[in-house]
Amino acid sequence: MVNSGPKLEIKSDLKNLSLIRDFITEVAGNVGFSDVEVEELRLAVDEACANVIIHGYGDSDGVLIISTEFRESKLTISIHDQAKQFDPIAAGVGTDIDAPLDM
């Protein structure tokens, strides 16, 4: 069974990250995630949205739309934006997964 869940449309502002975290907490809690799973999901969505706001929109105004879908015990969260795209190859970002984290 597919359940298109709630959506959140919000201005791209770091001040709104708390609203996004609250939204994710409610959605994940409503579909039965444990407290640990909710926290891990909140952290992942928070990081993704913060990156879009900081690096995608920068000083520009924009909107983030977070949509949810629950299907066969799986929660899908999609983050939609119109920010500039990030191309790691053009930016010269390496892919050395063995590099130390404290470079």
PDB file of C-alpha atoms in Angstrom:
ATOM      1  CA  MET A   1       0.000   0.000   0.000  1.00  0.00           C
ATOM      2  CA  VAL A   2       1.312   3.463  -0.931  1.00  0.00           C
ATOM      3  CA  ASN A   3       0.636   6.390   1.335  1.00  0.00           C
ATOM      4  CA  SER A   4       1.757   9.747   0.025  1.00  0.00           C
ATOM      5  CA  GLY A   5       2.488  11.440   3.289  1.00  0.00           C
ATOM      6  CA  PRO A   6       2.683  15.038   4.338  1.00  0.00           C
ATOM      7  CA  LYS A   7       4.825  17.647   2.621  1.00  0.00           C
ATOM      8  CA  LEU A   8       6.631  20.622   4.029  1.00  0.00           C
ATOM      9  CA  GLU A   9       7.354  23.684   1.899  1.00  0.00           C
ATOM     10  CA  ILE A  10       9.696  26.089   3.573  1.00  0.00           C
ATOM     11  CA  LYS A  11      11.911  29.077   2.818  1.00  0.00           C
ATOM     12  CA  SER A  12      15.593  28.178   2.434  1.00  0.00           C
ATOM     13  CA  ASP A  13      16.868  29.685   5.646  1.00  0.00           C
ATOM     14  CA  LEU A  14      19.039  27.998   8.263  1.00  0.00           C
ATOM     15  CA  LYS A  15      16.616  29.273  10.893  1.00  0.00           C
ATOM     16  CA  ASN A  16      14.030  26.880   9.439  1.00  0.00           C
ATOM     17  CA  LEU A  17      16.090  23.741  10.057  1.00  0.00           C
ATOM     18  CA  SER A  18      14.360  23.270  13.410  1.00  0.00           C
ATOM     19  CA  LEU A  19      10.989  23.179  11.607  1.00  0.00           C
ATOM     20  CA  ILE A  20      12.354  20.562   9.213  1.00  0.00           C
ATOM     21  CA  ARG A  21      13.660  18.475  12.140  1.00  0.00           C
ATOM     22  CA  ASP A  22      10.256  18.697  13.857  1.00  0.00           C
ATOM     23  CA  PHE A  23       8.528  17.634  10.619  1.00  0.00           C
ATOM     24  CA  ILE A  24      10.806  14.604  10.217  1.00  0.00           C
ATOM     25  CA  THR A  25      10.351  13.652  13.872  1.00  0.00           C
ATOM     26  CA  GLU A  26       6.582  13.675  13.485  1.00  0.00           C
ATOM     27  CA  VAL A  27       6.500  11.768  10.195  1.00  0.00           C
ATOM     28  CA  ALA A  28       8.999   9.099  11.256  1.00  0.00           C
ATOM     29  CA  GLY A  29       7.350   8.713  14.641  1.00  0.00           C
ATOM     30  CA  ASN A  30       3.939   8.283  13.041  1.00  0.00           C
ATOM     31  CA  VAL A  31       5.129   5.353  10.910  1.00  0.00           C
ATOM     32  CA  GLY A  32       6.739   3.537  13.834  1.00  0.00           C
ATOM     33  CA  PHE A  33      10.430   4.450  13.771  1.00  0.00           C
ATOM     34  CA  SER A  34      12.295   3.970  17.039  1.00  0.00           C
ATOM     35  CA  ASP A  35      13.747   6.989  18.824  1.00  0.00           C
ATOM     36  CA  VAL A  36      17.235   6.091  17.542  1.00  0.00           C
ATOM     37  CA  GLU A  37      15.992   5.715  13.958  1.00  0.00           C
ATOM     38  CA  VAL A  38      14.144   9.031  14.176  1.00  0.00           C
ATOM     39  CA  GLU A  39      17.297  10.778  15.396  1.00  0.00           C
ATOM     40  CA  GLU A  40      19.448   9.246  12.642  1.00  0.00           C
ATOM     41  CA  LEU A  41      16.918  10.252   9.987  1.00  0.00           C
ATOM     42  CA  ARG A  42      16.611  13.777  11.399  1.00  0.00           C
ATOM     43  CA  LEU A  43      20.379  14.159  11.282  1.00  0.00           C
ATOM     44  CA  ALA A  44      20.602  12.980   7.660  1.00  0.00           C
ATOM     45  CA  VAL A  45      17.779  15.236   6.441  1.00  0.00           C
ATOM     46  CA  ASP A  46      19.117  18.170   8.469  1.00  0.00           C
ATOM     47  CA  GLU A  47      22.567  17.794   6.884  1.00  0.00           C
ATOM     48  CA  ALA A  48      21.154  17.502   3.358  1.00  0.00           C
ATOM     49  CA  CYS A  49      18.917  20.550   3.787  1.00  0.00           C
ATOM     50  CA  ALA A  50      21.689  22.606   5.397  1.00  0.00           C
ATOM     51  CA  ASN A  51      23.963  21.814   2.440  1.00  0.00           C
ATOM     52  CA  VAL A  52      21.306  22.918  -0.046  1.00  0.00           C
ATOM     53  CA  ILE A  53      20.672  26.128   1.883  1.00  0.00           C
ATOM     54  CA  ILE A  54      24.347  27.010   2.369  1.00  0.00           C
ATOM     55  CA  HIS A  55      25.956  25.747  -0.817  1.00  0.00           C
ATOM     56  CA  GLY A  56      23.053  25.654  -3.249  1.00  0.00           C
ATOM     57  CA  TYR A  57      21.158  28.805  -2.472  1.00  0.00           C
ATOM     58  CA  GLY A  58      23.901  30.747  -0.700  1.00  0.00           C
ATOM     59  CA  ASP A  59      22.638  34.299  -0.342  1.00  0.00           C
ATOM     60  CA  SER A  60      19.738  33.722  -2.751  1.00  0.00           C
ATOM     61  CA  ASP A  61      16.160  33.225  -1.660  1.00  0.00           C
ATOM     62  CA  GLY A  62      14.720  29.833  -2.348  1.00  0.00           C
ATOM     63  CA  VAL A  63      12.343  27.135  -1.257  1.00  0.00           C
ATOM     64  CA  LEU A  64      12.788  23.576  -0.038  1.00  0.00           C
ATOM     65  CA  ILE A  65       9.990  21.052  -0.403  1.00  0.00           C
ATOM     66  CA  ILE A  66      10.296  17.934   1.718  1.00  0.00           C
ATOM     67  CA  SER A  67       7.874  15.227   0.644  1.00  0.00           C
ATOM     68  CA  THR A  68       7.250  11.839   2.189  1.00  0.00           C
ATOM     69  CA  GLU A  69       5.888   8.529   1.007  1.00  0.00           C
ATOM     70  CA  PHE A  70       5.253   5.365   2.993  1.00  0.00           C
ATOM     71  CA  ARG A  71       5.161   2.116   1.019  1.00  0.00           C
ATOM     72  CA  GLU A  72       5.391  -1.452   2.289  1.00  0.00           C
ATOM     73  CA  SER A  73       7.077  -0.520   5.582  1.00  0.00           C
ATOM     74  CA  LYS A  74       9.520   1.857   3.855  1.00  0.00           C
ATOM     75  CA  LEU A  75       9.594   5.604   4.339  1.00  0.00           C
ATOM     76  CA  THR A  76      10.937   7.686   1.453  1.00  0.00           C
ATOM     77  CA  ILE A  77      11.827  11.314   2.042  1.00  0.00           C
ATOM     78  CA  SER A  78      12.525  13.535  -0.962  1.00  0.00           C
ATOM     79  CA  ILE A  79      14.048  16.992  -0.825  1.00  0.00           C
ATOM     80  CA  HIS A  80      13.200  19.201  -3.792  1.00  0.00           C
ATOM     81  CA  ASP A  81      14.897  22.500  -4.527  1.00  0.00           C
ATOM     82  CA  GLN A  82      15.753  24.894  -7.348  1.00  0.00           C
ATOM     83  CA  ALA A  83      19.251  25.715  -6.065  1.00  0.00           C
ATOM     84  CA  LYS A  84      22.304  25.666  -8.287  1.00  0.00           C
ATOM     85  CA  GLN A  85      23.599  22.175  -8.906  1.00  0.00           C
ATOM     86  CA  PHE A  86      26.841  20.933  -7.436  1.00  0.00           C
ATOM     87  CA  ASP A  87      29.133  19.032  -9.797  1.00  0.00           C
ATOM     88  CA  PRO A  88      31.926  17.413  -7.745  1.00  0.00           C
ATOM     89  CA  ILE A  89      33.954  16.610 -10.868  1.00  0.00           C
ATOM     90  CA  ALA A  90      33.906  20.198 -12.125  1.00  0.00           C
ATOM     91  CA  ALA A  91      34.692  21.397  -8.606  1.00  0.00           C
ATOM     92  CA  GLY A  92      37.722  19.115  -8.488  1.00  0.00           C
ATOM     93  CA  VAL A  93      36.477  17.132  -5.537  1.00  0.00           C
ATOM     94  CA  GLY A  94      38.426  13.885  -5.285  1.00  0.00           C
ATOM     95  CA  THR A  95      36.990  10.481  -4.602  1.00  0.00           C
ATOM     96  CA  ASP A  96      39.799   9.014  -2.498  1.00  0.00           C
ATOM     97  CA  ILE A  97      37.768   7.080   0.031  1.00  0.00           C
ATOM     98  CA  ASP A  98      40.990   6.024   1.795  1.00  0.00           C
ATOM     99  CA  ALA A  99      42.037   9.626   2.523  1.00  0.00           C
ATOM    100  CA  PRO A 100      42.161  10.549   6.220  1.00  0.00           C
ATOM    101  CA  LEU A 101      39.219  12.548   7.482  1.00  0.00           C
ATOM    102  CA  ASP A 102      41.413  15.203   9.094  1.00  0.00           C
ATOM    103  CA  MET A 103      43.105  16.390   5.894  1.00  0.00           C
TER     104      MET A 103
END
